[in-house]
XYZ file of C-alpha atoms in Angstrom:
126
model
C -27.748 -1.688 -76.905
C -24.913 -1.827 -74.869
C -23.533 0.205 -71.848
C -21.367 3.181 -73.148
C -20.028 4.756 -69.504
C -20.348 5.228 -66.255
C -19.740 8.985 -64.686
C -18.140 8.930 -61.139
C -18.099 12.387 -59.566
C -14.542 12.288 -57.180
C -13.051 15.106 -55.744
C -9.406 14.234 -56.705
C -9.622 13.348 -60.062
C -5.815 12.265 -60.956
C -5.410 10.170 -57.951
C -8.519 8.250 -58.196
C -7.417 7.514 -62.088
C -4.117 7.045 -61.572
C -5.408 4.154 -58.505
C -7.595 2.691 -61.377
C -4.830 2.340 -64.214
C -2.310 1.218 -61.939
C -3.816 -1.715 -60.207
C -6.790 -2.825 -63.191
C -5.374 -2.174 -66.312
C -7.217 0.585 -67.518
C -6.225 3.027 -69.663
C -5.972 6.927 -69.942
C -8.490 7.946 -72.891
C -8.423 11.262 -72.353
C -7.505 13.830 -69.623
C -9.225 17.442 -70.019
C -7.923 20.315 -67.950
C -5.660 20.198 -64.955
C -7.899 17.498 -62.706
C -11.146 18.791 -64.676
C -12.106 15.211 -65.788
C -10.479 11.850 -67.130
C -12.148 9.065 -69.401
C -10.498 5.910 -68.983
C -11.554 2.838 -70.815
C -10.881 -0.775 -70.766
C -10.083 -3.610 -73.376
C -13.934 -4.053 -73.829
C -14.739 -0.675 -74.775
C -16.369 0.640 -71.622
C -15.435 3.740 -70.520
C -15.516 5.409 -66.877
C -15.392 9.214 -66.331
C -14.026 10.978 -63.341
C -15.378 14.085 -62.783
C -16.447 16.745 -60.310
C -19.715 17.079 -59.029
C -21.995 19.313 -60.572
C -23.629 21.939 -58.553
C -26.204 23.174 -60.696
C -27.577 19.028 -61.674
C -27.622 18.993 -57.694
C -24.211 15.867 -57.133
C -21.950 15.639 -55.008
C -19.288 13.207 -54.435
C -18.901 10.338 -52.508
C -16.257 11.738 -50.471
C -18.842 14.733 -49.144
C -21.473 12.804 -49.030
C -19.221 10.577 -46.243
C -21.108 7.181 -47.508
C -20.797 4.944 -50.235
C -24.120 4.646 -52.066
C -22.609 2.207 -55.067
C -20.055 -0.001 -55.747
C -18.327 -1.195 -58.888
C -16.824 -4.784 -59.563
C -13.971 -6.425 -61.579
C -14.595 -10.112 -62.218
C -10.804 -11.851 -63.125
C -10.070 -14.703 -64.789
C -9.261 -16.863 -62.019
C -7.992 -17.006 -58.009
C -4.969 -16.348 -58.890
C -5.552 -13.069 -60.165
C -7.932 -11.981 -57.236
C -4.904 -12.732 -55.459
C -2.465 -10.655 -56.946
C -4.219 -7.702 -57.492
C -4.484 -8.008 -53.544
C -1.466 -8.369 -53.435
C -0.754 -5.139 -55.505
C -3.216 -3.423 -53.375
C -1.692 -4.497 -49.848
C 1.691 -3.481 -50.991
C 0.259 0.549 -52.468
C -0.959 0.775 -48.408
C -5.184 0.767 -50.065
C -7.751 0.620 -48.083
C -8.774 -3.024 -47.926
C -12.239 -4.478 -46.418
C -9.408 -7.866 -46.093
C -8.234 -11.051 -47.575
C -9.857 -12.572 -50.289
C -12.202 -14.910 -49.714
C -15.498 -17.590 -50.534
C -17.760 -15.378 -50.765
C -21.412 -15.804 -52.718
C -20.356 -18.540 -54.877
C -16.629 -16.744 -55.750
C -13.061 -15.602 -54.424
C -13.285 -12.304 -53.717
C -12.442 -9.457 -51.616
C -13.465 -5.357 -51.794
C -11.168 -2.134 -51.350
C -12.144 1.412 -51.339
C -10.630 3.802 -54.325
C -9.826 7.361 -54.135
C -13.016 9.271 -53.866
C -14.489 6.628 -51.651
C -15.656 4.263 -54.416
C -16.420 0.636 -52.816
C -14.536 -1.469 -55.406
C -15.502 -5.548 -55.587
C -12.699 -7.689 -56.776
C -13.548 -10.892 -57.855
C -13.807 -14.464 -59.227
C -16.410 -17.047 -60.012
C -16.204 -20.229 -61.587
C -17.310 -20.915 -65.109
């Protein structure tokens, strides 16, 4: 068994997809209607939805809910990388919790996505 997805219910669906692609590589599967939902997936077959909340399952998005109640995290190959994808981050204007730094036993630092997803990026050693 392996996880297949994960379903994030964001009120802007093109702008928080178009955050993820640009600054961690993953790619557009599938877009269905105008802003109705994307699937993007990355190069080890996980995908991640963006949708809208459903009424009638009782969701609502992060956004409305005005709290983050999850995050997600991106573990990179090494410092380096942490540090450019800061980098990339700084220089878009994102919402940044700060530098990277020793955190838990890594280099890491966290940002907040469109749709108010708390994002960890990160690094630990081998």
């Amino acid at each position: 068994m392996r996880l297949n997805h994960l379903d994030f219910h964001v009120p802007d669906i093109t702008a928080t997809a178009d955050f993820f692609i640009r600054h961690f590589g993953l790619m557009l599967k599938d877009m269905r209607g105008q802003n109705g939902l994307a699937i993007l997936t990355d190069d080890a077959g996980l995908e991640i939805v963006l949708s809208h909340a459903i009424a009638k399952f009782g969701t609502s998005d992060q956004v409305e809910l005005q709290r983050q109640t999850y995050h997600i995290g991106f573990i990179l190959a090494d410092r380096a990388h942490v540090d450019a994808v800061h980098a990339g981050l700084v220089a878009s204007g994102a919402d940044l919790s700060g530098p990277p730094a020793a955190m838990r036993g890594g280099w890491l630092f966290y940002c907040t996505a469109p749709g108010n997803i708390l994002v960890e990026v990160g690094w630990r050693p081998g």
